[in-house]
PDB file of C-alpha atoms in Angstrom:
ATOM      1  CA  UNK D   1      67.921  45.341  41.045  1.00 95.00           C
ATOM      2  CA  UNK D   2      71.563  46.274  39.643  1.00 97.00           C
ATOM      3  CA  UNK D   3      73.514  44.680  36.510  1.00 97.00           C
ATOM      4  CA  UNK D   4      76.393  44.325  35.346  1.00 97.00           C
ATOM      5  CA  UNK D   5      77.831  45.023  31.385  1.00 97.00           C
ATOM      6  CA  UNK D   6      80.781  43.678  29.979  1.00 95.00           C
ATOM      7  CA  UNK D   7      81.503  44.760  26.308  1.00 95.00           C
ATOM      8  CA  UNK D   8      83.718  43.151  23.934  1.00 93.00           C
ATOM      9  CA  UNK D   9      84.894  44.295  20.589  1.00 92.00           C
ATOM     10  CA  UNK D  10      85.232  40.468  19.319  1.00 90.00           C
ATOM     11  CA  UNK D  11      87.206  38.581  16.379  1.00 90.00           C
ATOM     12  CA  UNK D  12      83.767  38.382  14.279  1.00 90.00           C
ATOM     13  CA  UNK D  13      85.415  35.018  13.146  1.00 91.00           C
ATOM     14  CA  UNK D  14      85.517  34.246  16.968  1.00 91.00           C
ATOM     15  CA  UNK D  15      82.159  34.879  17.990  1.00 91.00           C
ATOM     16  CA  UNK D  16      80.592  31.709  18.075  1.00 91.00           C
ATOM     17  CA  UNK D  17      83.409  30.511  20.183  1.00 90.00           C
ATOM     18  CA  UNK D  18      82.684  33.558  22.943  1.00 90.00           C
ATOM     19  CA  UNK D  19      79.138  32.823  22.845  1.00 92.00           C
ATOM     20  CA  UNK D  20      79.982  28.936  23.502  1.00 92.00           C
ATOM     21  CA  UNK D  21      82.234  29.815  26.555  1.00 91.00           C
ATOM     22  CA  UNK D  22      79.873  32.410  27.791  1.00 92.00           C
ATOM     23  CA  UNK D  23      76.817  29.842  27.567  1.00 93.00           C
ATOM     24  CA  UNK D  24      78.425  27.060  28.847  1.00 92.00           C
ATOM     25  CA  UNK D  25      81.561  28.012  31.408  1.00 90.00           C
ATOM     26  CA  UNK D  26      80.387  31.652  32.235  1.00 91.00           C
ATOM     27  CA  UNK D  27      76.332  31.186  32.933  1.00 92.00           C
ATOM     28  CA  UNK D  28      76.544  27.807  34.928  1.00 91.00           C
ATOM     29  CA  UNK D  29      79.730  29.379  37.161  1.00 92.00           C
ATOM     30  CA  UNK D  30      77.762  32.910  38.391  1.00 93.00           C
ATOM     31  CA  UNK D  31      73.935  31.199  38.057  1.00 92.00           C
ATOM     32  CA  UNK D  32      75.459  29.555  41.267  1.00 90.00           C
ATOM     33  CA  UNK D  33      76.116  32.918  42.895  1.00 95.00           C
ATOM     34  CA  UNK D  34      74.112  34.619  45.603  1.00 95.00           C
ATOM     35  CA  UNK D  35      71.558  37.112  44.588  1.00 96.00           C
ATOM     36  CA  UNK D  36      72.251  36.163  40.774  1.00 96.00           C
ATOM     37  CA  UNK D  37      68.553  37.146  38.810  1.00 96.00           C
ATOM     38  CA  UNK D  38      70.113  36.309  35.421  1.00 95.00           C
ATOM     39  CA  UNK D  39      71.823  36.435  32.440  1.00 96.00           C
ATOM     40  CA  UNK D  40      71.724  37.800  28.611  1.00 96.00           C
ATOM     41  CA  UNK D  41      74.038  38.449  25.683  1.00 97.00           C
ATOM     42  CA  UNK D  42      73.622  40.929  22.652  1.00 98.00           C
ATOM     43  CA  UNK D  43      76.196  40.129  19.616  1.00 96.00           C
ATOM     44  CA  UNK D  44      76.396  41.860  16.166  1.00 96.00           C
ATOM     45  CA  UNK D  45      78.099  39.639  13.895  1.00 92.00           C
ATOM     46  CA  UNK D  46      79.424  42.070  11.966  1.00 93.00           C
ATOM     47  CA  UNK D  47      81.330  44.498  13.689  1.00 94.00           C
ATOM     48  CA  UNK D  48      82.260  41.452  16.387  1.00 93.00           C
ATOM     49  CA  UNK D  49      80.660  44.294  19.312  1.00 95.00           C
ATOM     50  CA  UNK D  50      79.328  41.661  22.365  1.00 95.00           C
ATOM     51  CA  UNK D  51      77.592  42.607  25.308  1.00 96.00           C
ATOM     52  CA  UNK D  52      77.224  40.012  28.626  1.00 96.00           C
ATOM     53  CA  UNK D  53      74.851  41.363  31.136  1.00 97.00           C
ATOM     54  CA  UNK D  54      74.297  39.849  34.358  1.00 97.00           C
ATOM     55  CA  UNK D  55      71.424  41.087  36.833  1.00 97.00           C
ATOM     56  CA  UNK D  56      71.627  41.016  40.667  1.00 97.00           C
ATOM     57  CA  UNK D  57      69.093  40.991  43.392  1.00 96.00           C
ATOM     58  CA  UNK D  58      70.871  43.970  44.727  1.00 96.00           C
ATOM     59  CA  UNK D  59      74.249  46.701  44.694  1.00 96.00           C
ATOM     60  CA  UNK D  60      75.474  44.131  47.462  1.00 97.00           C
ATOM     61  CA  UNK D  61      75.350  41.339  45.917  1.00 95.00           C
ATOM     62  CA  UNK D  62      76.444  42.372  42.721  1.00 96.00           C
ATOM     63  CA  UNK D  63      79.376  43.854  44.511  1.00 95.00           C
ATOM     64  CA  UNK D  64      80.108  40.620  46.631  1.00 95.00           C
ATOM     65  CA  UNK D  65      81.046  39.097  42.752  1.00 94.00           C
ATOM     66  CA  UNK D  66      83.157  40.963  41.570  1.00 92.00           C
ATOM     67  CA  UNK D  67      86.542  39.491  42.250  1.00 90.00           C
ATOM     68  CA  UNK D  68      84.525  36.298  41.517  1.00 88.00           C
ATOM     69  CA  UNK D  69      83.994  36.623  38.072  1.00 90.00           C
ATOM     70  CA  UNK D  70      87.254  38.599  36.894  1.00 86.00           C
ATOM     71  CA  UNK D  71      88.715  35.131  36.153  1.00 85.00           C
ATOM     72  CA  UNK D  72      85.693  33.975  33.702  1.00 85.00           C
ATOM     73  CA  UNK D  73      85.726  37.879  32.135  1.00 88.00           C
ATOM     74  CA  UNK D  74      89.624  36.898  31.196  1.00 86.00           C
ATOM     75  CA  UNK D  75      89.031  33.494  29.643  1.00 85.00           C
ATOM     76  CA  UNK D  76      85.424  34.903  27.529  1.00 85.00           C
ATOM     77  CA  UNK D  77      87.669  37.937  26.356  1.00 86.00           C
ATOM     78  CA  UNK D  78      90.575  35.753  24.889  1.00 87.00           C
ATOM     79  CA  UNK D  79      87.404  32.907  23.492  1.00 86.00           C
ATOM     80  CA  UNK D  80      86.519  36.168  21.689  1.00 87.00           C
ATOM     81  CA  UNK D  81      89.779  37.320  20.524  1.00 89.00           C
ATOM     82  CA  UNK D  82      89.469  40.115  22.005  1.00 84.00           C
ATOM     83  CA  UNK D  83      90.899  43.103  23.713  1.00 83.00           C
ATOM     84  CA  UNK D  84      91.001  44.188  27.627  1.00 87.00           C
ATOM     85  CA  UNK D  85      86.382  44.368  27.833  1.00 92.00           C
ATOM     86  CA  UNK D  86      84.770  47.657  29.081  1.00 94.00           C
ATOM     87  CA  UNK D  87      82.730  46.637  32.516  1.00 95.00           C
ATOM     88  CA  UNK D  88      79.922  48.993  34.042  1.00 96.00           C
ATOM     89  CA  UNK D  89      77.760  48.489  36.896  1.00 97.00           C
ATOM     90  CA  UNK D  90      73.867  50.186  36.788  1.00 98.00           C
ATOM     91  CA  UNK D  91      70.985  50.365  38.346  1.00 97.00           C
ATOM     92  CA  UNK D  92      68.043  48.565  36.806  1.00 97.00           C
ATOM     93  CA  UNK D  93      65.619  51.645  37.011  1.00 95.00           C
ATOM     94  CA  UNK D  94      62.913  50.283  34.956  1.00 95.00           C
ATOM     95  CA  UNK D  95      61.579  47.118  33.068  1.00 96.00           C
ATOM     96  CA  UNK D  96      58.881  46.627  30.983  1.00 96.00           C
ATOM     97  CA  UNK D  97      58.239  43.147  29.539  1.00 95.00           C
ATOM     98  CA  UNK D  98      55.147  43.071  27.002  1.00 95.00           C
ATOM     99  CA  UNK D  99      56.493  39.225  25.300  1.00 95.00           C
ATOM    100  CA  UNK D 100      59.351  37.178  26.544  1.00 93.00           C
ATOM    101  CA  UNK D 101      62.612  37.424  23.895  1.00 94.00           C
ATOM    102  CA  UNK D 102      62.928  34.432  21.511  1.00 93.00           C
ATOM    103  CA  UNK D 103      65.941  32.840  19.809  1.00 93.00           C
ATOM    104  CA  UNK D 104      65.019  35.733  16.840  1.00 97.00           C
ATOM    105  CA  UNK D 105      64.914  38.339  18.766  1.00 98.00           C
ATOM    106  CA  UNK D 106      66.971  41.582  18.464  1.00 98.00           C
ATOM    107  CA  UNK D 107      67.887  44.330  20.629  1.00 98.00           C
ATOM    108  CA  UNK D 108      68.149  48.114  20.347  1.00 97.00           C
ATOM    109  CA  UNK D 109      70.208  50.097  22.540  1.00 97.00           C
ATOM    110  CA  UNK D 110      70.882  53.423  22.901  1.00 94.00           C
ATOM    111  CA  UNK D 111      73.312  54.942  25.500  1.00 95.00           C
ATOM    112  CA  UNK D 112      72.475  58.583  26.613  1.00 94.00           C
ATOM    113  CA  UNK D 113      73.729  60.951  29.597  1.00 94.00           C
ATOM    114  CA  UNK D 114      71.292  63.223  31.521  1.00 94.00           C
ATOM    115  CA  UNK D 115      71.600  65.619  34.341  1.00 94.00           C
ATOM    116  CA  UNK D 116      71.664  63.172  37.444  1.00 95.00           C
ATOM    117  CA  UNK D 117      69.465  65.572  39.435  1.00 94.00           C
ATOM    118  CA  UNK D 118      66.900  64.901  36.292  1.00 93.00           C
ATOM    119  CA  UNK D 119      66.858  61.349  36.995  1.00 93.00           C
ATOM    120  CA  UNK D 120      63.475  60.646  38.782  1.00 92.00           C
ATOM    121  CA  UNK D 121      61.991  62.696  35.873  1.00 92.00           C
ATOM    122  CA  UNK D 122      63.060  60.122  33.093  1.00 91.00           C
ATOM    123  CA  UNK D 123      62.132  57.251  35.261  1.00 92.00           C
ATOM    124  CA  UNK D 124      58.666  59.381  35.267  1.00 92.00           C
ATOM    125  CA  UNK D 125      58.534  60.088  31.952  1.00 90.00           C
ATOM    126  CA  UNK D 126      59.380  56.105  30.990  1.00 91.00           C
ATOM    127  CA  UNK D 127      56.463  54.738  32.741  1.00 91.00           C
ATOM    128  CA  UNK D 128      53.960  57.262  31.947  1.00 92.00           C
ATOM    129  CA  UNK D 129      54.789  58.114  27.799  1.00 91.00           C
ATOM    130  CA  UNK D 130      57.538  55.946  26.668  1.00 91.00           C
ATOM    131  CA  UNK D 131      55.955  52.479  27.357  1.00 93.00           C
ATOM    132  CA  UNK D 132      52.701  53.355  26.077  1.00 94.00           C
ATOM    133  CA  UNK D 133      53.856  54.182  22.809  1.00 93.00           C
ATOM    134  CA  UNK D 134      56.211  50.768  22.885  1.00 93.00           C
ATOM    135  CA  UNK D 135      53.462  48.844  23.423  1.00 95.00           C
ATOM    136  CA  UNK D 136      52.265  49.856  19.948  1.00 94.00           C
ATOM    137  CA  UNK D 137      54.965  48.564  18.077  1.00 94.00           C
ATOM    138  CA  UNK D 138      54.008  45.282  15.921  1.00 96.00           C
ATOM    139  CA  UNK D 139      56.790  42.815  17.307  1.00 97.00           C
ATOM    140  CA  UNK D 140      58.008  44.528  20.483  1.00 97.00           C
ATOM    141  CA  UNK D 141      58.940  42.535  23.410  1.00 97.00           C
ATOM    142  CA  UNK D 142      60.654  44.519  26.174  1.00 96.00           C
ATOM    143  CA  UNK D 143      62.223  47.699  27.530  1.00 96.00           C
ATOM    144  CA  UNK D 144      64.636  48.260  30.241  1.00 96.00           C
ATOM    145  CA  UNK D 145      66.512  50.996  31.330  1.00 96.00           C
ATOM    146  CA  UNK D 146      69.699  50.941  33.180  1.00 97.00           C
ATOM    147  CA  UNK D 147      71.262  53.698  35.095  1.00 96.00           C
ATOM    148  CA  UNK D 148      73.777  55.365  36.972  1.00 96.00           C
ATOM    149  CA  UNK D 149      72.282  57.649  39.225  1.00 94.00           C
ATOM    150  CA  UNK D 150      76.192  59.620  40.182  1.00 95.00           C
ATOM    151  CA  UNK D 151      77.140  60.663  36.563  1.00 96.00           C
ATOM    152  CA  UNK D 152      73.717  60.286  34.482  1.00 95.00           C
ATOM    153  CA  UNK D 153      75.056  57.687  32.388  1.00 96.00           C
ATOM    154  CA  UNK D 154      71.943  55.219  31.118  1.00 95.00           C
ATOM    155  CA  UNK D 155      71.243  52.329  28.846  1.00 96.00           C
ATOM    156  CA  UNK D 156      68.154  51.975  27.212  1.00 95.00           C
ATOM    157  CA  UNK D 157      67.451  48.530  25.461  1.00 97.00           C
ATOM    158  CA  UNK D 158      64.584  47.584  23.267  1.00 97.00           C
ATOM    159  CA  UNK D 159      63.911  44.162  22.006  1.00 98.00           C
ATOM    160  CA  UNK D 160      62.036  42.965  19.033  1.00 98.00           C
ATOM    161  CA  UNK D 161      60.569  39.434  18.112  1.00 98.00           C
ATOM    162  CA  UNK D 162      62.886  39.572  15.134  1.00 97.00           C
ATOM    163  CA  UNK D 163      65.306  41.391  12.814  1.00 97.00           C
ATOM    164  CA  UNK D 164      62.295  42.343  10.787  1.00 97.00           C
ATOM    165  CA  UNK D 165      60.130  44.059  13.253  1.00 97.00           C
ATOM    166  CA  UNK D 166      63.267  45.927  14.617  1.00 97.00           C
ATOM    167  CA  UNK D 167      63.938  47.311  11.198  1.00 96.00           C
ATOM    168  CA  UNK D 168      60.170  48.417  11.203  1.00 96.00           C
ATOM    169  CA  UNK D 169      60.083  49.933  14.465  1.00 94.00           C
ATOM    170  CA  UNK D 170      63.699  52.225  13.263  1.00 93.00           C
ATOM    171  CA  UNK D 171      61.953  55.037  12.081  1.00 94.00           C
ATOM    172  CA  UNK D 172      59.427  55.305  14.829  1.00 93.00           C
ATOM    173  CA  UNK D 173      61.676  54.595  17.400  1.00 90.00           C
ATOM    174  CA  UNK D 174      64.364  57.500  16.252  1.00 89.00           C
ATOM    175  CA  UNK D 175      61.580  59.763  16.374  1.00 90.00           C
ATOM    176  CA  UNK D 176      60.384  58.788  20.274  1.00 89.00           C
ATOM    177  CA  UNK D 177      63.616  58.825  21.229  1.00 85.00           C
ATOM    178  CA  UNK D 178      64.829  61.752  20.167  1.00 87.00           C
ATOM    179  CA  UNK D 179      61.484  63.592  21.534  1.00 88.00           C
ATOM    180  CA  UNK D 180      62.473  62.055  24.614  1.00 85.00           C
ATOM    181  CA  UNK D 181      65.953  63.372  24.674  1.00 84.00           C
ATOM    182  CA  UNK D 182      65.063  66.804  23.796  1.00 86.00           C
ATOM    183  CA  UNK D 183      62.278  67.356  26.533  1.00 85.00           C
ATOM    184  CA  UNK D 184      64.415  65.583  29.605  1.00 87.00           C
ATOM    185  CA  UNK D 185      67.616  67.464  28.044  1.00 87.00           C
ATOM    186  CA  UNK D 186      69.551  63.970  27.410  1.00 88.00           C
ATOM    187  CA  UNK D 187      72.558  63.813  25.569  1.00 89.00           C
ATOM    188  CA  UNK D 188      73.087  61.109  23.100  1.00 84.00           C
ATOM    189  CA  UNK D 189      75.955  58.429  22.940  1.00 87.00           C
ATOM    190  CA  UNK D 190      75.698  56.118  21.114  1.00 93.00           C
ATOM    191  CA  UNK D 191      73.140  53.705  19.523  1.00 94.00           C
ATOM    192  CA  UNK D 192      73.697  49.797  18.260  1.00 96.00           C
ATOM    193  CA  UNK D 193      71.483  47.012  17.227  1.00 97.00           C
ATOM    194  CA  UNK D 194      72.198  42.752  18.347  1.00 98.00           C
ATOM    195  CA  UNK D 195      70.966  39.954  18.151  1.00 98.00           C
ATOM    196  CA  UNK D 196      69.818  38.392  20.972  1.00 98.00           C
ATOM    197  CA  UNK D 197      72.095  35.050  21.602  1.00 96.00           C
ATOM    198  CA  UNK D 198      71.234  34.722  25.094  1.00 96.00           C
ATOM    199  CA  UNK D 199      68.132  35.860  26.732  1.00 94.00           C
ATOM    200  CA  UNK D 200      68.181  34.329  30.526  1.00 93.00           C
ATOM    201  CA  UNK D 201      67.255  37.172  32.657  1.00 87.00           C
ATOM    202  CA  UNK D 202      64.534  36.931  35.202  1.00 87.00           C
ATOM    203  CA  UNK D 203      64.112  40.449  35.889  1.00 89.00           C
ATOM    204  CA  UNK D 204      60.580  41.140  37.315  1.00 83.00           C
ATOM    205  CA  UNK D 205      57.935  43.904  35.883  1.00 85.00           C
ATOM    206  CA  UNK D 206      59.664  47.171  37.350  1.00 85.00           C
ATOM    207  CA  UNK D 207      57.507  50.059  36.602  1.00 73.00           C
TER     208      UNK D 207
END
């Protein structure tokens, strides 16, 4: 399975708008495409930060898109009053789906770089320690982990029932994750909490 990101830095007043376009225009147009597995769509209304992520069947079909969908990336990025969006293309190492997402739900992500030749050792260490311990959490619904297996560049995203059980799970989670980091030598990123505004991916159990 591979995926596709696009990230906007939205209008905050134009959100709604971007989420429209993307929910109406943009997920009918590529749900029509070949090896298309789904769709989903983190916001945070504050800071106007969007990300659309579409999921493939495979690198080949994901690739046979792209020129495709540069047309509905323009018109979502002006809907959100935005500027030029930042796209990346991953591998979808690893998902774990405990509960399906709900119109609450919120997401966690955290963006980390590791040594690519350490790469079968996270995806190790995900499936053996790191889901366990998810599972625990009161109100946790999912982990995925997206990667790029050339540079080391991943994307890990958890998602909550709701706001409330995300904010529960903060303290716990920054101490997993950074025990994770430190014994697989990952470098951290960047982290960001969403909402959940579209949750339409029909990504199967990959662990």
């Amino acid at each position: 399975m591979h995926a596709r990101t696009t990230t906007i830095s939205a209008d905050p007043n134009r959100i709604d708008a971007g989420i429209a376009d993307v929910r109406d225009n943009v997920m009918s147009a590529v749900s029509g495409m070949d090896g298309y597995v789904g769709l989903s769509m983190l916001c945070d209304p504050d800071s106007g930060r969007s990300i659309v992520t579409t999921a493939w069947e495979n690198e080949a079909a994901m690739a046979a898109t792209r020129e495709a969908v540069l047309r509905m990336r323009e018109q979502a990025t002006k809907q959100f009053g935005a500027e030029k969006p930042e796209v990346r293309e991953w591998e979808i190492a690893a998902m774990h789906r405990l509960h399906p997402a709900g119109d609450d739900s919120c997401a966690r992500v955290t963006w980390s770089r590791v040594d690519p030749a350490s790469i079968d050792k996270v995806l190790d260490v995900f499936r053996t320690d790191l889901i366990p311990r998810m599972d625990e959490m009161p109100g946790f619904c999912s982990l995925s982990l997206m990667l790029d297996r050339q540079t080391g560049d991943n994307s890990l995203t958890a998602v909550y029932a709701d706001r409330r059980a995300m904010e529960a799970s903060r303290q716990r989670a920054m101490y997993i994750r950074d025990e994770f980091r430190r014994a697989l030598h990952m470098s951290a990123t960047d982290v960001a909490e969403f909402d959940v505004v579209l949750h339409h991916l029909r990504v199967p159990e990959l662990v």
